[in-house]
PDB file of C-alpha atoms in Angstrom:
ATOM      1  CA  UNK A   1       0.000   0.000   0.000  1.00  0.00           C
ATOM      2  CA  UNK A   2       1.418   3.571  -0.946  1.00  0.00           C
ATOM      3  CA  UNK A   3       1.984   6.021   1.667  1.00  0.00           C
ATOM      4  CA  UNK A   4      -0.951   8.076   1.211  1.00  0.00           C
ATOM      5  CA  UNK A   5      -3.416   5.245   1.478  1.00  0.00           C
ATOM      6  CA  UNK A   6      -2.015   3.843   4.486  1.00  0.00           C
ATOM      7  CA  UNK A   7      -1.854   7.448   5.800  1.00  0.00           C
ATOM      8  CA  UNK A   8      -5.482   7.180   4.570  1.00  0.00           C
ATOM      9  CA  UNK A   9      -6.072   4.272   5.943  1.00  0.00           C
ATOM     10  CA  UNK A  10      -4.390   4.941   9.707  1.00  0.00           C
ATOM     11  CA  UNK A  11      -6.856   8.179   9.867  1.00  0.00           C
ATOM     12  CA  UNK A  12     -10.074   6.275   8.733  1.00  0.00           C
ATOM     13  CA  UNK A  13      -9.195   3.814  11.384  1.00  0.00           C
ATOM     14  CA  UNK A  14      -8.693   6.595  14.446  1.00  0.00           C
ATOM     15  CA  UNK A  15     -11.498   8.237  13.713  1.00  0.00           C
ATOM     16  CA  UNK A  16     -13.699   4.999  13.692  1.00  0.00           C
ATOM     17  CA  UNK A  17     -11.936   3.972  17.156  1.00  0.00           C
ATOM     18  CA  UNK A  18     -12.537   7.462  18.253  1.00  0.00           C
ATOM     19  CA  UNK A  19     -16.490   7.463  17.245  1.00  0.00           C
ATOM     20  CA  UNK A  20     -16.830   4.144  19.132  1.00  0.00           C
ATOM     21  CA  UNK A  21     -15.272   5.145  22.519  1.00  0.00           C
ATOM     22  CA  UNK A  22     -16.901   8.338  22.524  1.00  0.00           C
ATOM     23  CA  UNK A  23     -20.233   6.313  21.360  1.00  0.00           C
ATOM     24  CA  UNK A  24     -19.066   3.781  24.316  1.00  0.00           C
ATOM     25  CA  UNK A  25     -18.649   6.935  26.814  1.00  0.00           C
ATOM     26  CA  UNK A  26     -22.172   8.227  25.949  1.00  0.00           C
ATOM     27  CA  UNK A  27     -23.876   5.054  26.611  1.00  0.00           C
ATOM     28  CA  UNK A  28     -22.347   4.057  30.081  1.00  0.00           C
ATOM     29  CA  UNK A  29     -23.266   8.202  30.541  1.00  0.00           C
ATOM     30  CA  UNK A  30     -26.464  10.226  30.680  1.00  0.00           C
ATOM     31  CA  UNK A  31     -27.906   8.356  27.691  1.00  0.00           C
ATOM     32  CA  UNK A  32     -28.311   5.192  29.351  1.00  0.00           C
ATOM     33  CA  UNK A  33     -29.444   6.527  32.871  1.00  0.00           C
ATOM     34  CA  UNK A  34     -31.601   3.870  33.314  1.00  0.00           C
ATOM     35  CA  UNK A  35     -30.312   0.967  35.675  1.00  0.00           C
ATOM     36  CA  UNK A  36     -29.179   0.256  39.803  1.00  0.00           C
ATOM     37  CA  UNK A  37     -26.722   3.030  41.199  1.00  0.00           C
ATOM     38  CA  UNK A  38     -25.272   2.673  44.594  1.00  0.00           C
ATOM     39  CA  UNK A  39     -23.208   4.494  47.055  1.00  0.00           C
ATOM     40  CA  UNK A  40     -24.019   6.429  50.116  1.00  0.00           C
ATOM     41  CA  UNK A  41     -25.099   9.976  51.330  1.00  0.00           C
ATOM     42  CA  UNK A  42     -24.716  12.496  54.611  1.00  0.00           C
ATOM     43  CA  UNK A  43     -27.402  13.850  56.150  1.00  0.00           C
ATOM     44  CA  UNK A  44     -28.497  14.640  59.693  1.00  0.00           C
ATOM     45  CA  UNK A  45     -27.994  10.898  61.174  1.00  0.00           C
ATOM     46  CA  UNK A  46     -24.788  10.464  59.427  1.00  0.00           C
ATOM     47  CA  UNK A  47     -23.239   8.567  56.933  1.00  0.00           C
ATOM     48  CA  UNK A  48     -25.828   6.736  54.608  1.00  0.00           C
ATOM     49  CA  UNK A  49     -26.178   3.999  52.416  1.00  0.00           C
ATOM     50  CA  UNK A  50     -28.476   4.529  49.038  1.00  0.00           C
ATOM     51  CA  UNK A  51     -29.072   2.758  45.958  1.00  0.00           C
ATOM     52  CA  UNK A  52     -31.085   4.209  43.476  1.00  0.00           C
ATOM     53  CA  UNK A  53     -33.229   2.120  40.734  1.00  0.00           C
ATOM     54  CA  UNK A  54     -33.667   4.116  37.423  1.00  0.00           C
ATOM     55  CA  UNK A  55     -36.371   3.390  35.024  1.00  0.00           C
ATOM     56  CA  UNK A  56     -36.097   5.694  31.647  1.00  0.00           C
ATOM     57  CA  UNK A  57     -40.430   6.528  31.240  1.00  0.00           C
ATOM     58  CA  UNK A  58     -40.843   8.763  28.138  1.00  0.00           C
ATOM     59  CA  UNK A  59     -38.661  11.295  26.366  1.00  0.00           C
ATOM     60  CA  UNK A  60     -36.637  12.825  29.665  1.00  0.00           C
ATOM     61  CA  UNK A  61     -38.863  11.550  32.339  1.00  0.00           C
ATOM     62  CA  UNK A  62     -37.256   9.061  34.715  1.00  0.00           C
ATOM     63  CA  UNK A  63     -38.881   6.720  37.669  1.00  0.00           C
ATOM     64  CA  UNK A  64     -36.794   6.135  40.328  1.00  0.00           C
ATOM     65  CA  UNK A  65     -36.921   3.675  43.614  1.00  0.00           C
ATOM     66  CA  UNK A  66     -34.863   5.604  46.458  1.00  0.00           C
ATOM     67  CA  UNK A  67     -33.563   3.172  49.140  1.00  0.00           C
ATOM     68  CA  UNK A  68     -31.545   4.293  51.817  1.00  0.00           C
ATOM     69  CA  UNK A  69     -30.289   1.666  54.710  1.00  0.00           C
ATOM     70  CA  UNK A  70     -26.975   1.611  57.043  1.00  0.00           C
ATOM     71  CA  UNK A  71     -23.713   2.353  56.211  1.00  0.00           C
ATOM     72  CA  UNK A  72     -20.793   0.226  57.574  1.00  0.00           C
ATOM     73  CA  UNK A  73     -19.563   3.039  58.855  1.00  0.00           C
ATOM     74  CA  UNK A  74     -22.848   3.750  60.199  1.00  0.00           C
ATOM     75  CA  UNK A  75     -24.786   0.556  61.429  1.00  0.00           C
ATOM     76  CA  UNK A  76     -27.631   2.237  63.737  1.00  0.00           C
ATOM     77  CA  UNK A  77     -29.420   4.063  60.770  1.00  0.00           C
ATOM     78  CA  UNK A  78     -32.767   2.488  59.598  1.00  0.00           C
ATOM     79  CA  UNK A  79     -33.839   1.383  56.081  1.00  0.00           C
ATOM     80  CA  UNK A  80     -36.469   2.329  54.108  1.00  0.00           C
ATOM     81  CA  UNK A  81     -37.705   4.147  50.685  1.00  0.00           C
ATOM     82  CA  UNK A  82     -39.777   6.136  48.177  1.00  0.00           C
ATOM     83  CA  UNK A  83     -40.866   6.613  44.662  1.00  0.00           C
ATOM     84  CA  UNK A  84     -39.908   9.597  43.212  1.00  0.00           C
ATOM     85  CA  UNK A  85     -39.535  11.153  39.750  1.00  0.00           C
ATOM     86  CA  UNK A  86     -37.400  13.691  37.464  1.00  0.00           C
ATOM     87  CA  UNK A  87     -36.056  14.945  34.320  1.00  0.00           C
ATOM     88  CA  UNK A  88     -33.058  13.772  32.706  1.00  0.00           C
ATOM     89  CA  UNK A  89     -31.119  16.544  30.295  1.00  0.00           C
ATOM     90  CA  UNK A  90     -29.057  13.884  28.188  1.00  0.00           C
ATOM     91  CA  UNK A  91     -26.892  16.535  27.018  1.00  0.00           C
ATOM     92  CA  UNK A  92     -25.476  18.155  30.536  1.00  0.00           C
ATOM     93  CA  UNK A  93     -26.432  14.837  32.315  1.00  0.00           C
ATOM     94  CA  UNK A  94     -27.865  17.110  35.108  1.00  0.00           C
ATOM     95  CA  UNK A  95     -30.800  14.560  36.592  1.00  0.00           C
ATOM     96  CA  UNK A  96     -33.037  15.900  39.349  1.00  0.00           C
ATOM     97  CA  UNK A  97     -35.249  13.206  41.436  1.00  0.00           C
ATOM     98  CA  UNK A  98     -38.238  14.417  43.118  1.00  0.00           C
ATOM     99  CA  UNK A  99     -40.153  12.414  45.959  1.00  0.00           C
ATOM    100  CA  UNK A 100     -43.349  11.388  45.068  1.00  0.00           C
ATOM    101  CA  UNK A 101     -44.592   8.815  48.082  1.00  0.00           C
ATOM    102  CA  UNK A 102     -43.183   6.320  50.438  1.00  0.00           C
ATOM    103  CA  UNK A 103     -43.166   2.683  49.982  1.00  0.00           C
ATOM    104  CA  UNK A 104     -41.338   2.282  53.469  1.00  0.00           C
ATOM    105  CA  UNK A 105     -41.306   4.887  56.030  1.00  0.00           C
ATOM    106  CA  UNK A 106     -38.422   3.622  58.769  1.00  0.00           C
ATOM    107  CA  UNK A 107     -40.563   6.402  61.234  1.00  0.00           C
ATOM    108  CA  UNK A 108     -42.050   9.099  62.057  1.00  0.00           C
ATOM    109  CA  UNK A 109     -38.710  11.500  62.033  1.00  0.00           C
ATOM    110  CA  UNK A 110     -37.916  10.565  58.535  1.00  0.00           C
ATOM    111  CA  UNK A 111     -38.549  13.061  55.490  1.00  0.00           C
ATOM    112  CA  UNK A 112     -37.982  12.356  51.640  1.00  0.00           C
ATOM    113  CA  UNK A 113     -35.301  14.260  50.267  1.00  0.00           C
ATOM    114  CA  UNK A 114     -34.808  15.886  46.696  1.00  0.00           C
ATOM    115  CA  UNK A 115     -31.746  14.367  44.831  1.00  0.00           C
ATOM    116  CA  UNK A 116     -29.794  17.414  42.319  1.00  0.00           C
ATOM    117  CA  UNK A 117     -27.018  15.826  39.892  1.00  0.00           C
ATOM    118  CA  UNK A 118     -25.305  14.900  36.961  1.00  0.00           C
ATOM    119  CA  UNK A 119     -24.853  11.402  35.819  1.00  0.00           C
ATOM    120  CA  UNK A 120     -21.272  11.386  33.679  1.00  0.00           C
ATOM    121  CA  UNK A 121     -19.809   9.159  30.924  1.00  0.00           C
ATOM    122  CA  UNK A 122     -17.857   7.628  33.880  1.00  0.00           C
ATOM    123  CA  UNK A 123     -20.671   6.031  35.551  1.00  0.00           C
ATOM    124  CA  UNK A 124     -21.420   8.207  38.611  1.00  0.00           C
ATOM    125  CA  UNK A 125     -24.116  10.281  39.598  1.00  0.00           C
ATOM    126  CA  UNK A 126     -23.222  12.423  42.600  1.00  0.00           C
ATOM    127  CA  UNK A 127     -24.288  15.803  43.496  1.00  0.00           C
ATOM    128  CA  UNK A 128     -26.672  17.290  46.448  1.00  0.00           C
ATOM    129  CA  UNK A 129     -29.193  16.181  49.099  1.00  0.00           C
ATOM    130  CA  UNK A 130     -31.828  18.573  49.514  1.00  0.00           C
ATOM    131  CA  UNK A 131     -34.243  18.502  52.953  1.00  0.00           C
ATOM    132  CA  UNK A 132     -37.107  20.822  52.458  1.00  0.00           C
ATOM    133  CA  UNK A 133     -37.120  20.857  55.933  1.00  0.00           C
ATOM    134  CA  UNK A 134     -33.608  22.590  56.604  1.00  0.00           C
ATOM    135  CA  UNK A 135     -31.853  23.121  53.627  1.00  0.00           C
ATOM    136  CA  UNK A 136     -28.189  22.459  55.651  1.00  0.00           C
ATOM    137  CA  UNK A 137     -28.942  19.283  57.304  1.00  0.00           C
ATOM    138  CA  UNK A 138     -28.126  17.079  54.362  1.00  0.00           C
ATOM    139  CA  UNK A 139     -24.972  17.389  51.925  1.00  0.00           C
ATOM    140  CA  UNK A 140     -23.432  15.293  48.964  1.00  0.00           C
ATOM    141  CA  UNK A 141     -24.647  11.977  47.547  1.00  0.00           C
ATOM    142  CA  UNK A 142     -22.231   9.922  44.979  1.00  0.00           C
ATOM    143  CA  UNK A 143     -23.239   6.709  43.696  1.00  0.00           C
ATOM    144  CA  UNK A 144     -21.684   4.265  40.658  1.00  0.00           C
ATOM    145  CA  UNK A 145     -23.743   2.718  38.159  1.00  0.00           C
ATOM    146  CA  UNK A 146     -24.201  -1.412  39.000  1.00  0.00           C
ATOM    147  CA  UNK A 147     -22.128  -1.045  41.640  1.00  0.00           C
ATOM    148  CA  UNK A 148     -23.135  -3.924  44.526  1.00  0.00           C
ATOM    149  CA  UNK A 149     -25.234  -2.232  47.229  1.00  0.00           C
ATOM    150  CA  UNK A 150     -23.572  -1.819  50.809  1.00  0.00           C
ATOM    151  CA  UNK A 151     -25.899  -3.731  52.440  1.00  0.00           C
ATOM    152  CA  UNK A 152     -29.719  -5.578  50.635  1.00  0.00           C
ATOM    153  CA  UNK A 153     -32.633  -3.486  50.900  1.00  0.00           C
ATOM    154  CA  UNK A 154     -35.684  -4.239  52.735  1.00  0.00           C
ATOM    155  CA  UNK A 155     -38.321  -6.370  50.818  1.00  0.00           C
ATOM    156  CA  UNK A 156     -41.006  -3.958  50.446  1.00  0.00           C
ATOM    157  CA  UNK A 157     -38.031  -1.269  48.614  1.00  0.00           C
ATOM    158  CA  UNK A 158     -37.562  -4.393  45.733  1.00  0.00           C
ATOM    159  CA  UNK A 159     -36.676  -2.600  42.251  1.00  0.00           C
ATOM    160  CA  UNK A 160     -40.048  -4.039  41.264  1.00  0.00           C
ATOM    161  CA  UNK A 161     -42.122  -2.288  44.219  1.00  0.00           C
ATOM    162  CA  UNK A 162     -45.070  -0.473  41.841  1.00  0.00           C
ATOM    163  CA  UNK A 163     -44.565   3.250  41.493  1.00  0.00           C
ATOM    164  CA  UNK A 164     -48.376   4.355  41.137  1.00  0.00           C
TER     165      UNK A 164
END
């Protein structure tokens, strides 16, 4: 083969390997939100365990099942979870979950929180907790897509628990 056309050849080939891994990126990224994410959050009783279960609904609307249970670094705090629902922007990857009900209230002193991020082409959604209730009682959440949950959740906070 000539110079050129391997020159040719060497460039067709980048590019193609380029398309795919940025192709690749997208679809670990905000384009495939859907999916189990798990990590942990702070709030006002500490150090918290949380695995969120994505479900894409229409256009940008995503379903979500919010579980929260003890950390290891953390045992006393209780488990439990809501439904809740948001907007995905695929482009900034900025995904905001709303609570809509409870499917397991641990008690009385427990409130459903607002969750404000961005999901990236790494696999992680992190960004804020918000409390209603006193806007500086909660801070930072980060989770990984698939990764294993710290601990199980309780039966009644299944991925399949209906959402009505």
């Amino acid at each position: 083969m000539s110079k050129p056309k391997l020159a040719s050849a060497v460039c067709a080939a980048a590019v193609l390997a380029t398309g795919f891994a940025t192709g690749l990126a997208a679809a670990q990224g905000p384009r495939a939100a859907g999916g189990q994410w798990s990590g942990a959050y702070t709030c006002s009783q500490g150090l918290t365990g949380m695995t969120v279960d994505l479900r894409p609904l229409r256009g940008e609307e995503m379903e979500a099942t919010v579980t929260f249970y003890a950390h290891p670094d953390n045992p006393g705090v209780e488990s439990g979870c809501y439904g809740a629902r948001g907007t995905l922007d695929r482009e900034t990857g900025r995904l905001v979950l709303r609570p809509t009900r409870w499917i397991s209230r641990p008690g009385p002193g427990w409130s459903m929180t607002t969750l404000e991020g961005r999901i990236d082409a790494n696999g992680a959604y992190a960004g804020r907790v918000v409390y209603a209730g006193d806007p500086r009682a909660c801070r930072g959440f980060a989770l990984r897509r698939n990764a294993r949950p710290l601990n199980p959740p309780p039966p009644a906070c299944a991925a399949d628990a209906p959402m009505s």
